Amino acid sequence: MPNALGPGRGERSDWQLLWRLLSYLRPYPWQAAGGLAAVTANAVLQLAPPYLTKVIVDEHVAAGRLEGLGDIALLYLITLTAAALLEAAQTSILQLTAQRVMFDFRVQVYRHLHRLDIAFFDRNPVGRLMTRVTSDVDVLNDLFTSGVHAIFFDLFTLAGIVFILVSLDWRLALAAFAVVPLMGLITRWFRRNIRESFRDVRAWVARLNASLQENIGGIATVQLFRREAINQRRFRALDAGHRDANLRGMFYYAVFYPAIEIVATISTAAILWYGGVLVMAEDLTLGGLVAFLLYSQRFFRPVADISEKLNGVQAAIAAAERIFGLLDTQAEIRQVGARATGVERGRAGTSIVFEHVSFAYDGSGDVLKDVSFEVRPGERVGIVGATGSGKSTVINLLLRFYDVGRGRILVDGRDIRGMPLPELRSRFALVQQDVQLFSGTIASNLTMGSGAISPESVERAVAAVGAGRFVSALPGGTGAAVAERGATFSTGQKQLLSFARALAFNREVLLLDEATSSVEGETELAILVALRAVMAGRTTIAIAHRLATVQDMDRILVLHKGELREAGTHDELLAHDGIYAKLWALQCHSTANPNPIPGGRPGS
Amino acid sequence: MGSIRRLLPYLRRYRRAYAIGLLSVVVTATLALLAPRVLQYAVDDLGRSITHHKLTFYAALLVGLSLVGGVARFLMRRVVIGASRHIEAEVRDDFFAHLTRLPLAYFRTRRTGDLMARAMGDLESVRLMIGISVIDAANTAVVFVVALALMLSIDAGLTVVALAPLPAVSLAVRWFGKAIHARFQLVQAQLSEVASLTQEGLSSVRLVRAYGQEDAQVERFTEATRRYFARNRSLIRLQAAFYATMTFSLGAGALLVLWLGSARVVRGELTLGEFVALTAYQAMLGVPMVAIGSLTNTIQRGIASWKRMLEVFDEPEAEALPGAGRERRARVPLHWKADAPRGGLVVEIRNLTFSYGPGLPPVLRDVSFRAAPGQTVALVGATGSGKSTLLHLLPRLLEPPPGTVFVDGVDVRGLPLEILRRQIGFVPQEPFLFAETLAGNIAFAPAAGEDEGRGSGEREAPPSVELLSGGFDLRGTGTFHLGPLGTDAVRRAAAIARLEPVVETLPRGYETPLEERGLNLSGGQRQRTALARALVLDPPLLVLDDALSAVDTKTEAEILEGLRAGAAVRTTLVAASRLSSVRDASLILFLDEGRIVERGTHEELVALGGQYAGLYRRQLLRESLEVG
């Protein structure tokens, strides 16, 4: 299964990628056409000033005629104004269209990410995926604004100038073009070396960054073991490597630009000499030569520009390859059938059956081994076990974040693999150990953007879990702003909000994934009260580390190393004197000897 | 401007390079300005009909000037930008050296990313200011002055008219530049909003799926992206207006010269050649006008970045902390000499109360105890009880109050850091391994005589101008030499830390390169490596800060057994959450909220039946569960 980096180069040719990229212009035919028209018109207008100059020199200066000069000046002014307006049109059409395409790309990539398997997120760190959405898309921007159209522009201009030069005097044109192969060679030399050099510099930057990160992150170790001097020396060596790589790259620049300039001057000299000969032979007017000289100056700029822009196009193609690699990754767990709507189905409850379920995460051993159990509608079941016993996997499978390896899971008698995902998931409310809050308001965090939840039910949910007191103390109540990751709330408050969220969604089945583990001391009581409110009348599966949470459940399942080892009520399991009884004894001592843990201080 | 003065010492070392560079700029600009002049004479002579010979001369002169100019241009870039690259590296070296000497407390409040941004991105802005900007500024000045003089000498009246639009160009560049910059900031702010929404959405993907709110997430993201688009639109409109203004103003100047100039030629007040030259100069003046605007932006950005770097440079280094100075004179105990046989250290803590800052509640309250050579003192208590803080005070990773922490009777605050730290083998809770070989990570500290200490401020002489962009020197990178500590010492330390079974499984044994932060080792293996790193020094004082928490019980027992041999001589301080590692300690201190609440041997404390005894019972149970 491919990861976000996509398959290696060579599978798709650059042209296919470019073509696929350009297909994103399809929704904007008018803008694309308008942009192209503006570019073309602008390119044509670029040729007007030298032409008018030629007219002035030939028909007025050389002929000594003053009348009509004002008209040409006026014409010049008009073309100048038109060129300025076209410039503005070109910029805004191209850039806005590019921004529209970027918008489409971003939304498409983001939407696609929300469809990919959870397993995909296990393999690809969020940081890398963010790069696809942000910087990679930005690189494409360059292609649509300065890349494709600018190259078109340069090509148009070039074609126009070549046409004019040839039509002015084909012999002089040949003299001017004589240097083109030389220029091509220089450009090729430059581009090959500069690409190499860019790669080299990037590698050194990465090394510098790694060294900085390592030394800042490990500063305590560096200082404790008196490595300051040695690490400084090593850093100096890296820094020198980085500097020298840059100096080598700079060398190519330092040679390239003067070289192009010299070649252009050689061409000018050739035109001057050959043109001079022609003028002396009265084969060419002086004005014609001057005009030709002026035009030929404009010939070299687009040539140099194009080579520079091709580098940008290459970067864009590389970014496109990464983005398309992501877009081409397909989810293995798909929605089956039509979309289900409605939150409540008005049935008594949902039954859940695990039949001989085994499961392994990518490439590792079985996390669940032949686990079978049933949860009847309205029943409250606790699942306990040590870290790594496979508790959380039960919930991951039930929500179909992953598909079972062997066996099957039935919800209301139906294999969940045959159910549309929204229909399956709309039965469950999930409360996790790490409460995830979004920037926004308390209300928007409870509804998570779902329009199906009324403000009243939000208020009711907040009150029901006992969060009313602290929420109403906030400016704006449920409309109060929530900072990134809820940084201004205590762990207990965040947990209460996550219960309120579950309650607001009013689902049939409540899934608690270590929902009370990170709460300590006095807030724990508040949480237990809230929990009772949320569980009322709901089928509940509670995964817990802390046995107090599951103590009065209808049934408790004990998982040990992926196997279901014990099942029964709290009293039955204590009597059984097995794993559960040991766990209980352990935790009883903790509560008998409360040891409040104050807010952790770094390093203490 | 005061901040710029701090940059001068760096610049001064390259004054020769800058002088040569500026000279090259003058040559380049002058020659570029002469070329139109040649064209002028050639065209004029052609009008009067000339010889082939003279025509060839003009063509050759054109090429010749361009060749000389090309060499000057090459030199100018290479020398000035070369110098800026060298200065960049020197500033970064100093920045890095300074970072390594800052007190640990500084890093607690700083984000790594922010410091890295200053060392890389900000320094790049500074470099642009002292590199390409210098060339641009000089070039602008020369071109402007010379072109203006030449134009005036040709036709003063026409020059004034031709230049009329140029101040407008410069003003437009500045005004638009500022406005564009402001909108660009808005665009960037919205982009980071989009980025953080992405981060938020992608890291809560399970929750979002569980509640089936993918569409709402996408909608939220789309909304933010749409705002990003809207802000871009306003930026783009501004840019479009800017480009149009530029095209028009620069073109207007050309039009004026063309129109009025050609009329003068017709009237015989100007030769055709002069007319051609004027046109060329007029076009040339446009470039510096545009440059002035962007130049001011670059310089403003460079100064702002340099100030951000100075903020870090101005942080006092650990040795120079207030209060450290007076006690510095403390006598370093004679037997601490590196070559003297090493016994243990007497550690004494006297009435220590410590908090992380003024106004913060104390983390340690009135702690006193003594540890003599051959003794092991253990600190036990809940998370946050102050164990780790106490241990961090010994090597002065945190600065203790005066008169509280003593080794061999000397206040640690009076001891030079490298001498103090040489006595201590510290194994932290979260080991930090480096991307070197395993052996390099173990023999991490410099041996006596090796490049020890915190680095000198010395620097080699600046390279000669020829070398500025030349050779490639890689002093001391890459390969790792075991040095005086030797492989034997590494093997011995690894044996005690029970690393040998791990080494056998590694593809290249001790020479296996570790990944960043040692991520190709497990948590327990990393802890054992960190232990070996401390043991290889055979330190008089060994400090274990919950150093074996990720090691399994059986291996831990073996390690403790191995440590016992050396413990007879040295002094050992241990903080532990697992009591198995402290059972044999000479003295156990139970900390609760920074206070020693129970004190005694394992047997005494169990008999006491207090907090320690309770903790011990719970751990016994947990162990039996793990085994079952």
PDB file of C-alpha atoms in Angstrom, chain B residues 340-563:
ATOM      1  CA  ALA B 340      44.639  11.799  40.598  1.00  0.00           C
ATOM      2  CA  PRO B 341      43.068   8.513  41.722  1.00  0.00           C
ATOM      3  CA  ARG B 342      39.361   9.112  42.086  1.00  0.00           C
ATOM      4  CA  GLY B 343      37.417   8.352  45.190  1.00  0.00           C
ATOM      5  CA  GLY B 344      33.883   9.430  45.951  1.00  0.00           C
ATOM      6  CA  LEU B 345      32.593  12.902  46.675  1.00  0.00           C
ATOM      7  CA  VAL B 346      30.964  14.145  49.822  1.00  0.00           C
ATOM      8  CA  VAL B 347      27.654  15.669  48.814  1.00  0.00           C
ATOM      9  CA  GLU B 348      25.921  17.844  51.297  1.00  0.00           C
ATOM     10  CA  ILE B 349      22.597  19.606  51.001  1.00  0.00           C
ATOM     11  CA  ARG B 350      21.926  22.224  53.654  1.00  0.00           C
ATOM     12  CA  ASN B 351      18.474  23.693  54.301  1.00  0.00           C
ATOM     13  CA  LEU B 352      17.703  23.803  50.613  1.00  0.00           C
ATOM     14  CA  THR B 353      14.531  25.576  49.539  1.00  0.00           C
ATOM     15  CA  PHE B 354      14.148  26.036  45.815  1.00  0.00           C
ATOM     16  CA  SER B 355      11.556  27.440  43.462  1.00  0.00           C
ATOM     17  CA  TYR B 356      11.648  27.880  39.691  1.00  0.00           C
ATOM     18  CA  GLY B 357      11.280  31.598  39.880  1.00  0.00           C
ATOM     19  CA  PRO B 358      10.286  34.488  42.072  1.00  0.00           C
ATOM     20  CA  GLY B 359       6.628  34.212  43.013  1.00  0.00           C
ATOM     21  CA  LEU B 360       6.414  30.516  42.170  1.00  0.00           C
ATOM     22  CA  PRO B 361       5.737  28.049  44.970  1.00  0.00           C
ATOM     23  CA  PRO B 362       8.841  26.224  46.211  1.00  0.00           C
ATOM     24  CA  VAL B 363       9.458  22.794  44.707  1.00  0.00           C
ATOM     25  CA  LEU B 364      11.890  21.816  47.465  1.00  0.00           C
ATOM     26  CA  ARG B 365      11.410  22.882  51.064  1.00  0.00           C
ATOM     27  CA  ASP B 366      14.126  22.877  53.681  1.00  0.00           C
ATOM     28  CA  VAL B 367      15.876  19.762  52.423  1.00  0.00           C
ATOM     29  CA  SER B 368      19.073  18.641  54.191  1.00  0.00           C
ATOM     30  CA  PHE B 369      21.083  15.443  53.905  1.00  0.00           C
ATOM     31  CA  ARG B 370      24.610  14.196  53.406  1.00  0.00           C
ATOM     32  CA  ALA B 371      26.003  11.485  51.150  1.00  0.00           C
ATOM     33  CA  ALA B 372      29.518  10.195  51.731  1.00  0.00           C
ATOM     34  CA  PRO B 373      31.797   8.161  49.417  1.00  0.00           C
ATOM     35  CA  GLY B 374      30.638   4.576  49.195  1.00  0.00           C
ATOM     36  CA  GLN B 375      27.073   5.537  50.066  1.00  0.00           C
ATOM     37  CA  THR B 376      23.959   5.393  47.939  1.00  0.00           C
ATOM     38  CA  VAL B 377      21.242   7.881  48.787  1.00  0.00           C
ATOM     39  CA  ALA B 378      17.827   7.299  47.201  1.00  0.00           C
ATOM     40  CA  LEU B 379      15.037   9.798  46.642  1.00  0.00           C
ATOM     41  CA  VAL B 380      11.523   8.390  46.464  1.00  0.00           C
ATOM     42  CA  GLY B 381       8.157  10.065  46.076  1.00  0.00           C
ATOM     43  CA  ALA B 382       5.304  10.762  43.695  1.00  0.00           C
ATOM     44  CA  THR B 383       5.685  12.564  40.383  1.00  0.00           C
ATOM     45  CA  GLY B 384       6.201  16.231  41.143  1.00  0.00           C
ATOM     46  CA  SER B 385       7.591  15.665  44.617  1.00  0.00           C
ATOM     47  CA  GLY B 386      10.874  17.357  43.666  1.00  0.00           C
ATOM     48  CA  LYS B 387      13.251  14.392  43.276  1.00  0.00           C
ATOM     49  CA  SER B 388      14.412  15.292  39.818  1.00  0.00           C
ATOM     50  CA  THR B 389      14.710  19.007  40.603  1.00  0.00           C
ATOM     51  CA  LEU B 390      17.019  18.198  43.504  1.00  0.00           C
ATOM     52  CA  LEU B 391      19.292  16.089  41.311  1.00  0.00           C
ATOM     53  CA  HIS B 392      19.437  18.816  38.659  1.00  0.00           C
ATOM     54  CA  LEU B 393      20.895  21.229  41.201  1.00  0.00           C
ATOM     55  CA  LEU B 394      24.050  19.148  41.727  1.00  0.00           C
ATOM     56  CA  PRO B 395      25.678  19.713  38.306  1.00  0.00           C
ATOM     57  CA  ARG B 396      24.123  23.191  38.305  1.00  0.00           C
ATOM     58  CA  LEU B 397      21.754  22.433  35.463  1.00  0.00           C
ATOM     59  CA  LEU B 398      19.565  24.495  37.740  1.00  0.00           C
ATOM     60  CA  GLU B 399      21.230  27.163  39.831  1.00  0.00           C
ATOM     61  CA  PRO B 400      20.834  26.468  43.579  1.00  0.00           C
ATOM     62  CA  PRO B 401      20.608  29.323  46.082  1.00  0.00           C
ATOM     63  CA  PRO B 402      23.984  30.187  47.670  1.00  0.00           C
ATOM     64  CA  GLY B 403      25.111  28.080  50.602  1.00  0.00           C
ATOM     65  CA  THR B 404      22.823  25.123  50.003  1.00  0.00           C
ATOM     66  CA  VAL B 405      24.594  22.579  47.778  1.00  0.00           C
ATOM     67  CA  PHE B 406      28.148  21.482  48.597  1.00  0.00           C
ATOM     68  CA  VAL B 407      30.521  18.904  47.163  1.00  0.00           C
ATOM     69  CA  ASP B 408      33.619  18.086  49.164  1.00  0.00           C
ATOM     70  CA  GLY B 409      32.775  21.087  51.290  1.00  0.00           C
ATOM     71  CA  VAL B 410      32.738  23.594  48.423  1.00  0.00           C
ATOM     72  CA  ASP B 411      29.608  25.471  47.369  1.00  0.00           C
ATOM     73  CA  VAL B 412      28.891  24.307  43.832  1.00  0.00           C
ATOM     74  CA  ARG B 413      28.127  27.872  42.825  1.00  0.00           C
ATOM     75  CA  GLY B 414      31.770  28.758  43.275  1.00  0.00           C
ATOM     76  CA  LEU B 415      33.074  26.035  40.973  1.00  0.00           C
ATOM     77  CA  PRO B 416      33.732  26.446  37.265  1.00  0.00           C
ATOM     78  CA  LEU B 417      31.076  24.456  35.427  1.00  0.00           C
ATOM     79  CA  GLU B 418      33.389  22.131  33.529  1.00  0.00           C
ATOM     80  CA  ILE B 419      35.363  21.229  36.639  1.00  0.00           C
ATOM     81  CA  LEU B 420      32.189  20.558  38.612  1.00  0.00           C
ATOM     82  CA  ARG B 421      30.544  18.575  35.854  1.00  0.00           C
ATOM     83  CA  ARG B 422      33.645  16.479  35.255  1.00  0.00           C
ATOM     84  CA  GLN B 423      33.051  14.955  38.706  1.00  0.00           C
ATOM     85  CA  ILE B 424      29.476  13.923  37.974  1.00  0.00           C
ATOM     86  CA  GLY B 425      28.049  11.116  35.866  1.00  0.00           C
ATOM     87  CA  PHE B 426      24.446  12.098  35.332  1.00  0.00           C
ATOM     88  CA  VAL B 427      21.846   9.767  33.851  1.00  0.00           C
ATOM     89  CA  PRO B 428      18.651  11.644  33.078  1.00  0.00           C
ATOM     90  CA  GLN B 429      15.094  10.370  33.134  1.00  0.00           C
ATOM     91  CA  GLU B 430      14.661  10.784  29.406  1.00  0.00           C
ATOM     92  CA  PRO B 431      17.964   9.906  27.819  1.00  0.00           C
ATOM     93  CA  PHE B 432      18.967  11.978  24.855  1.00  0.00           C
ATOM     94  CA  LEU B 433      21.018  10.129  22.288  1.00  0.00           C
ATOM     95  CA  PHE B 434      22.694  11.760  19.343  1.00  0.00           C
ATOM     96  CA  ALA B 435      22.873  10.751  15.713  1.00  0.00           C
ATOM     97  CA  GLU B 436      26.344   9.270  16.103  1.00  0.00           C
ATOM     98  CA  THR B 437      27.594   5.730  16.488  1.00  0.00           C
ATOM     99  CA  LEU B 438      26.696   3.799  19.614  1.00  0.00           C
ATOM    100  CA  ALA B 439      30.330   4.028  20.739  1.00  0.00           C
ATOM    101  CA  GLY B 440      30.277   7.764  20.088  1.00  0.00           C
ATOM    102  CA  ASN B 441      27.208   8.069  22.262  1.00  0.00           C
ATOM    103  CA  ILE B 442      28.857   6.166  25.094  1.00  0.00           C
ATOM    104  CA  ALA B 443      32.244   7.868  24.937  1.00  0.00           C
ATOM    105  CA  PHE B 444      30.366  11.109  24.631  1.00  0.00           C
ATOM    106  CA  ALA B 445      32.209  13.303  27.102  1.00  0.00           C
ATOM    107  CA  PRO B 446      35.624  14.565  26.090  1.00  0.00           C
ATOM    108  CA  ALA B 447      38.478  12.829  27.876  1.00  0.00           C
ATOM    109  CA  ALA B 448      41.043  14.797  29.836  1.00  0.00           C
ATOM    110  CA  GLY B 449      43.179  16.802  27.460  1.00  0.00           C
ATOM    111  CA  GLU B 450      40.625  16.579  24.678  1.00  0.00           C
ATOM    112  CA  ASP B 451      38.775  19.644  23.537  1.00  0.00           C
ATOM    113  CA  GLU B 452      37.078  20.108  26.854  1.00  0.00           C
ATOM    114  CA  GLY B 453      35.030  22.934  28.184  1.00  0.00           C
ATOM    115  CA  ARG B 454      32.628  25.387  26.784  1.00  0.00           C
ATOM    116  CA  GLY B 455      34.492  26.568  23.769  1.00  0.00           C
ATOM    117  CA  SER B 456      36.661  29.589  23.197  1.00  0.00           C
ATOM    118  CA  GLY B 457      35.665  32.675  21.348  1.00  0.00           C
ATOM    119  CA  GLU B 458      38.735  32.450  19.169  1.00  0.00           C
ATOM    120  CA  ARG B 459      38.491  32.390  15.448  1.00  0.00           C
ATOM    121  CA  GLU B 460      40.977  31.872  12.715  1.00  0.00           C
ATOM    122  CA  ALA B 461      42.034  34.821  10.602  1.00  0.00           C
ATOM    123  CA  PRO B 462      39.658  35.645   7.785  1.00  0.00           C
ATOM    124  CA  PRO B 463      40.467  33.817   4.587  1.00  0.00           C
ATOM    125  CA  SER B 464      42.234  35.665   1.829  1.00  0.00           C
ATOM    126  CA  VAL B 465      40.101  37.053  -0.923  1.00  0.00           C
ATOM    127  CA  GLU B 466      41.128  34.262  -3.284  1.00  0.00           C
ATOM    128  CA  LEU B 467      39.952  31.708  -0.774  1.00  0.00           C
ATOM    129  CA  LEU B 468      36.692  33.423  -0.047  1.00  0.00           C
ATOM    130  CA  SER B 469      34.754  31.221  -2.356  1.00  0.00           C
ATOM    131  CA  GLY B 470      37.235  28.462  -2.843  1.00  0.00           C
ATOM    132  CA  GLY B 471      38.285  25.308  -1.089  1.00  0.00           C
ATOM    133  CA  PHE B 472      36.261  22.972   0.968  1.00  0.00           C
ATOM    134  CA  ASP B 473      37.446  22.122   4.391  1.00  0.00           C
ATOM    135  CA  LEU B 474      35.767  19.632   6.647  1.00  0.00           C
ATOM    136  CA  ARG B 475      37.666  19.800   9.873  1.00  0.00           C
ATOM    137  CA  GLY B 476      36.666  17.248  12.413  1.00  0.00           C
ATOM    138  CA  THR B 477      33.295  16.138  11.077  1.00  0.00           C
ATOM    139  CA  GLY B 478      31.960  12.740  10.382  1.00  0.00           C
ATOM    140  CA  THR B 479      34.240  10.050  11.625  1.00  0.00           C
ATOM    141  CA  PHE B 480      34.349   9.391  15.295  1.00  0.00           C
ATOM    142  CA  HIS B 481      37.555   8.605  17.111  1.00  0.00           C
ATOM    143  CA  LEU B 482      37.371   6.801  20.367  1.00  0.00           C
ATOM    144  CA  GLY B 483      40.253   8.857  21.672  1.00  0.00           C
ATOM    145  CA  PRO B 484      41.874   8.421  25.036  1.00  0.00           C
ATOM    146  CA  LEU B 485      38.744   6.921  26.601  1.00  0.00           C
ATOM    147  CA  GLY B 486      39.360   3.958  24.384  1.00  0.00           C
ATOM    148  CA  THR B 487      37.275   0.994  23.399  1.00  0.00           C
ATOM    149  CA  ASP B 488      38.078  -0.886  26.591  1.00  0.00           C
ATOM    150  CA  ALA B 489      36.445   1.725  28.761  1.00  0.00           C
ATOM    151  CA  VAL B 490      33.413   1.735  26.462  1.00  0.00           C
ATOM    152  CA  ARG B 491      33.139  -2.050  26.671  1.00  0.00           C
ATOM    153  CA  ARG B 492      33.461  -2.048  30.434  1.00  0.00           C
ATOM    154  CA  ALA B 493      30.746   0.600  30.812  1.00  0.00           C
ATOM    155  CA  ALA B 494      28.495  -1.189  28.342  1.00  0.00           C
ATOM    156  CA  ALA B 495      28.954  -4.419  30.250  1.00  0.00           C
ATOM    157  CA  ILE B 496      27.782  -2.865  33.514  1.00  0.00           C
ATOM    158  CA  ALA B 497      24.844  -1.206  31.751  1.00  0.00           C
ATOM    159  CA  ARG B 498      23.942  -4.634  30.260  1.00  0.00           C
ATOM    160  CA  LEU B 499      24.248  -3.186  26.765  1.00  0.00           C
ATOM    161  CA  GLU B 500      26.298  -6.064  25.410  1.00  0.00           C
ATOM    162  CA  PRO B 501      23.348  -8.256  24.421  1.00  0.00           C
ATOM    163  CA  VAL B 502      22.009  -5.243  22.514  1.00  0.00           C
ATOM    164  CA  VAL B 503      25.326  -4.585  20.797  1.00  0.00           C
ATOM    165  CA  GLU B 504      25.397  -8.156  19.535  1.00  0.00           C
ATOM    166  CA  THR B 505      22.104  -7.660  17.729  1.00  0.00           C
ATOM    167  CA  LEU B 506      23.233  -4.432  16.045  1.00  0.00           C
ATOM    168  CA  PRO B 507      24.500  -4.760  12.471  1.00  0.00           C
ATOM    169  CA  ARG B 508      27.790  -3.022  13.100  1.00  0.00           C
ATOM    170  CA  GLY B 509      28.095  -3.460  16.827  1.00  0.00           C
ATOM    171  CA  TYR B 510      29.472  -0.455  18.623  1.00  0.00           C
ATOM    172  CA  GLU B 511      30.019   1.314  15.326  1.00  0.00           C
ATOM    173  CA  THR B 512      26.325   1.171  14.400  1.00  0.00           C
ATOM    174  CA  PRO B 513      25.132   4.714  13.702  1.00  0.00           C
ATOM    175  CA  LEU B 514      22.098   5.658  15.749  1.00  0.00           C
ATOM    176  CA  GLU B 515      19.179   7.490  14.229  1.00  0.00           C
ATOM    177  CA  GLU B 516      18.154  10.927  15.353  1.00  0.00           C
ATOM    178  CA  ARG B 517      17.553  10.769  19.119  1.00  0.00           C
ATOM    179  CA  GLY B 518      18.502   7.108  19.033  1.00  0.00           C
ATOM    180  CA  LEU B 519      15.082   6.139  17.756  1.00  0.00           C
ATOM    181  CA  ASN B 520      16.348   2.836  16.406  1.00  0.00           C
ATOM    182  CA  LEU B 521      16.797   1.701  20.018  1.00  0.00           C
ATOM    183  CA  SER B 522      13.970   0.916  22.414  1.00  0.00           C
ATOM    184  CA  GLY B 523      13.311   3.108  25.446  1.00  0.00           C
ATOM    185  CA  GLY B 524      15.080   0.685  27.753  1.00  0.00           C
ATOM    186  CA  GLN B 525      18.067   0.384  25.418  1.00  0.00           C
ATOM    187  CA  ARG B 526      18.342   4.147  25.247  1.00  0.00           C
ATOM    188  CA  GLN B 527      18.359   4.344  29.023  1.00  0.00           C
ATOM    189  CA  ARG B 528      21.085   1.726  29.221  1.00  0.00           C
ATOM    190  CA  THR B 529      23.159   3.647  26.681  1.00  0.00           C
ATOM    191  CA  ALA B 530      22.786   6.802  28.757  1.00  0.00           C
ATOM    192  CA  LEU B 531      23.883   4.845  31.806  1.00  0.00           C
ATOM    193  CA  ALA B 532      26.960   3.553  29.984  1.00  0.00           C
ATOM    194  CA  ARG B 533      27.703   7.117  28.908  1.00  0.00           C
ATOM    195  CA  ALA B 534      27.908   8.171  32.548  1.00  0.00           C
ATOM    196  CA  LEU B 535      29.769   5.061  33.707  1.00  0.00           C
ATOM    197  CA  VAL B 536      32.491   5.331  31.075  1.00  0.00           C
ATOM    198  CA  LEU B 537      33.769   8.373  32.956  1.00  0.00           C
ATOM    199  CA  ASP B 538      34.102   6.377  36.175  1.00  0.00           C
ATOM    200  CA  PRO B 539      32.724   9.429  37.961  1.00  0.00           C
ATOM    201  CA  PRO B 540      33.234  10.112  41.670  1.00  0.00           C
ATOM    202  CA  LEU B 541      29.534  11.024  41.856  1.00  0.00           C
ATOM    203  CA  LEU B 542      26.924   9.025  39.956  1.00  0.00           C
ATOM    204  CA  VAL B 543      23.450  10.523  39.660  1.00  0.00           C
ATOM    205  CA  LEU B 544      20.614   8.328  38.407  1.00  0.00           C
ATOM    206  CA  ASP B 545      17.438  10.292  37.791  1.00  0.00           C
ATOM    207  CA  ASP B 546      14.847   7.525  37.468  1.00  0.00           C
ATOM    208  CA  ALA B 547      17.266   6.226  34.916  1.00  0.00           C
ATOM    209  CA  LEU B 548      16.038   2.659  34.638  1.00  0.00           C
ATOM    210  CA  SER B 549      12.280   3.216  34.453  1.00  0.00           C
ATOM    211  CA  ALA B 550      11.968   1.675  30.993  1.00  0.00           C
ATOM    212  CA  VAL B 551      14.286  -1.267  31.691  1.00  0.00           C
ATOM    213  CA  ASP B 552      12.581  -4.546  32.520  1.00  0.00           C
ATOM    214  CA  THR B 553      12.829  -5.861  36.082  1.00  0.00           C
ATOM    215  CA  LYS B 554      15.242  -8.698  35.336  1.00  0.00           C
ATOM    216  CA  THR B 555      17.750  -6.529  33.465  1.00  0.00           C
ATOM    217  CA  GLU B 556      17.416  -3.867  36.112  1.00  0.00           C
ATOM    218  CA  ALA B 557      18.431  -6.351  38.783  1.00  0.00           C
ATOM    219  CA  GLU B 558      21.498  -7.350  36.735  1.00  0.00           C
ATOM    220  CA  ILE B 559      22.467  -3.715  36.239  1.00  0.00           C
ATOM    221  CA  LEU B 560      22.100  -2.956  39.936  1.00  0.00           C
ATOM    222  CA  GLU B 561      24.284  -5.947  40.713  1.00  0.00           C
ATOM    223  CA  GLY B 562      26.947  -4.642  38.327  1.00  0.00           C
ATOM    224  CA  LEU B 563      26.791  -1.155  39.800  1.00  0.00           C
TER     225      LEU B 563
END
